[in-house]
mmCIF file of C-alpha atoms in Angstrom:
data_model
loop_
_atom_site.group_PDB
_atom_site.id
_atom_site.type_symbol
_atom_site.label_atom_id
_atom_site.label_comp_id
_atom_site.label_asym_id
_atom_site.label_seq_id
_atom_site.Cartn_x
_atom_site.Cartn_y
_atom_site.Cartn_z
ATOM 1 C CA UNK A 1248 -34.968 -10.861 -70.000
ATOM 2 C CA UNK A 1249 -33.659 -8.062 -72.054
ATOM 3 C CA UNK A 1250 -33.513 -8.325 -75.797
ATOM 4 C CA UNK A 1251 -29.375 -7.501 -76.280
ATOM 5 C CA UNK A 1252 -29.292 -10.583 -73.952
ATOM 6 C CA UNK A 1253 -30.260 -13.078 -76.903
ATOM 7 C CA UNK A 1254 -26.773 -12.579 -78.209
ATOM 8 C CA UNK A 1255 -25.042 -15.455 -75.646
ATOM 9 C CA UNK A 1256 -22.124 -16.751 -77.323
ATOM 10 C CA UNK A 1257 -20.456 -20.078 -75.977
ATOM 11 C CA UNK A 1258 -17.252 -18.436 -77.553
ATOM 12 C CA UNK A 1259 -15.010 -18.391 -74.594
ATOM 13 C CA UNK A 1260 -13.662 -15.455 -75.436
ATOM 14 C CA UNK A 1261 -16.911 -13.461 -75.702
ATOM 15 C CA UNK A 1262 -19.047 -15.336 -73.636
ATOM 16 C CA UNK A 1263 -22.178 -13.127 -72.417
ATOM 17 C CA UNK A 1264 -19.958 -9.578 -72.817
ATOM 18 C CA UNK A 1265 -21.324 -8.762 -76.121
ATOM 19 C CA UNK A 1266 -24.795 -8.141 -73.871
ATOM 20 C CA UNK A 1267 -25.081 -4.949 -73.045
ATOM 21 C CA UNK A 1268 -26.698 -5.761 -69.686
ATOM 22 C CA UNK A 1269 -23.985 -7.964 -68.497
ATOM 23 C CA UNK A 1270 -21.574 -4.904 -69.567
ATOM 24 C CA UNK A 1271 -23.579 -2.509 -67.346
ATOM 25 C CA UNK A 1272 -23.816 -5.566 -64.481
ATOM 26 C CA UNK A 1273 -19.801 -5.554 -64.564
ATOM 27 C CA UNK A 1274 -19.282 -2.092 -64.669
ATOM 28 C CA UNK A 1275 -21.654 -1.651 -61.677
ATOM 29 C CA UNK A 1276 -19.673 -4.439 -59.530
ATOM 30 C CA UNK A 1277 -16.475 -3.011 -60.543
ATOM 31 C CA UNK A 1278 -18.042 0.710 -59.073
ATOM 32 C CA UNK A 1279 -18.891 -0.997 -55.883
ATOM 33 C CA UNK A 1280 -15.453 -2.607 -55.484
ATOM 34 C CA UNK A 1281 -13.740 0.594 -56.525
ATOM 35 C CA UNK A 1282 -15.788 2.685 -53.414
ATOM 36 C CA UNK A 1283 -14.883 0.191 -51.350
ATOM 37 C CA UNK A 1284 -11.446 0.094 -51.974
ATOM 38 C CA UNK A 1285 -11.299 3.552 -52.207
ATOM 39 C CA UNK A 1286 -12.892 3.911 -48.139
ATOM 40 C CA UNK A 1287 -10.126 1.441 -47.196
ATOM 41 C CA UNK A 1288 -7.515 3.967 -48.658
ATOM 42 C CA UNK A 1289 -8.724 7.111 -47.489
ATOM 43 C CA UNK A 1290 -8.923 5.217 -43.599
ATOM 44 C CA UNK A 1291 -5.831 3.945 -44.579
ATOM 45 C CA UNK A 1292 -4.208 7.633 -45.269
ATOM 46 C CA UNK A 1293 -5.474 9.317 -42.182
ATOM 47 C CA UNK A 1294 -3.543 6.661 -40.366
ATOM 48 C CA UNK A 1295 -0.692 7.462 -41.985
ATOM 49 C CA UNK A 1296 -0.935 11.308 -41.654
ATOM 50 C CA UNK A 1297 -1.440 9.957 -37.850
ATOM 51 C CA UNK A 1298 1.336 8.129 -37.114
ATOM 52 C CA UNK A 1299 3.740 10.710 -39.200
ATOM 53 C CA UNK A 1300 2.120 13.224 -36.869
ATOM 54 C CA UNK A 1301 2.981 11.697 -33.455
ATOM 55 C CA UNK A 1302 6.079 10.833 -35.113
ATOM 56 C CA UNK A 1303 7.515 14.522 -36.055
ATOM 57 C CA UNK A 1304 6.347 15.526 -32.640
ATOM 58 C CA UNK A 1305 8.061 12.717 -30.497
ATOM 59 C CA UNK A 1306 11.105 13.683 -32.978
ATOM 60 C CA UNK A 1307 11.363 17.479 -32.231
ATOM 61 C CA UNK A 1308 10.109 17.256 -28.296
ATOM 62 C CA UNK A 1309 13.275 14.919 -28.154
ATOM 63 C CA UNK A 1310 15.591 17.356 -30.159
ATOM 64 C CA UNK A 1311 14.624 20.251 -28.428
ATOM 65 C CA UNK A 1312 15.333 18.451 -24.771
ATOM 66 C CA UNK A 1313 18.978 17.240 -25.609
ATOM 67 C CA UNK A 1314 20.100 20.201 -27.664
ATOM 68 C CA UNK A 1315 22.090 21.472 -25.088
ATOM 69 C CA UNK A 1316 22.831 18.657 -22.459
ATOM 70 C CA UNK A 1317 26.444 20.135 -21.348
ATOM 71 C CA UNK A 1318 24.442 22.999 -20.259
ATOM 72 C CA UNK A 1319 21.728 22.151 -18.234
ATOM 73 C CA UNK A 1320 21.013 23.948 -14.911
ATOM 74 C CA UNK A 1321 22.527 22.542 -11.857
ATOM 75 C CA UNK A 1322 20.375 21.863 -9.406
ATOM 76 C CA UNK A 1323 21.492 23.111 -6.044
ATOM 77 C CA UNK A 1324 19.610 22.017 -2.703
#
């Protein structure tokens, strides 16, 4: 046990967070649930960039076809 831990307080508003170990111990689990949250938004903003992707293209494919409907080529037999 390291010796900043001796300072426990039962104070609930300090508790064990005047130890500098627990400070490091929090700071380290709050790392680790940053990363991981920020994986989830990188996935998360491909997908976007995805779907906005296939969207602009279904959009202007679609445009381009019925720009000029009145004046489509006849087909003759």
């Amino acid at each position: 046990m390291p010796a900043d831990c001796d300072a426990w307080e039962n104070d609930r508003s300090t508790l064990c967070y005047d130890c500098e170990s627990c400070k490091a111990g929090v700071l380290a689990q709050i790392k680790r649930d940053w990363k991981k949250i920020a994986a989830v938004n990188v996935v998360l903003l491909v997908f976007l960039l995805l779907v906005y992707s296939v969207g602009c293209c279904a959009f202007r494919n679609h445009r381009d076809e019925y720009r000029y409907p009145r004046f489509k080529r006849a087909r003759y037999p």
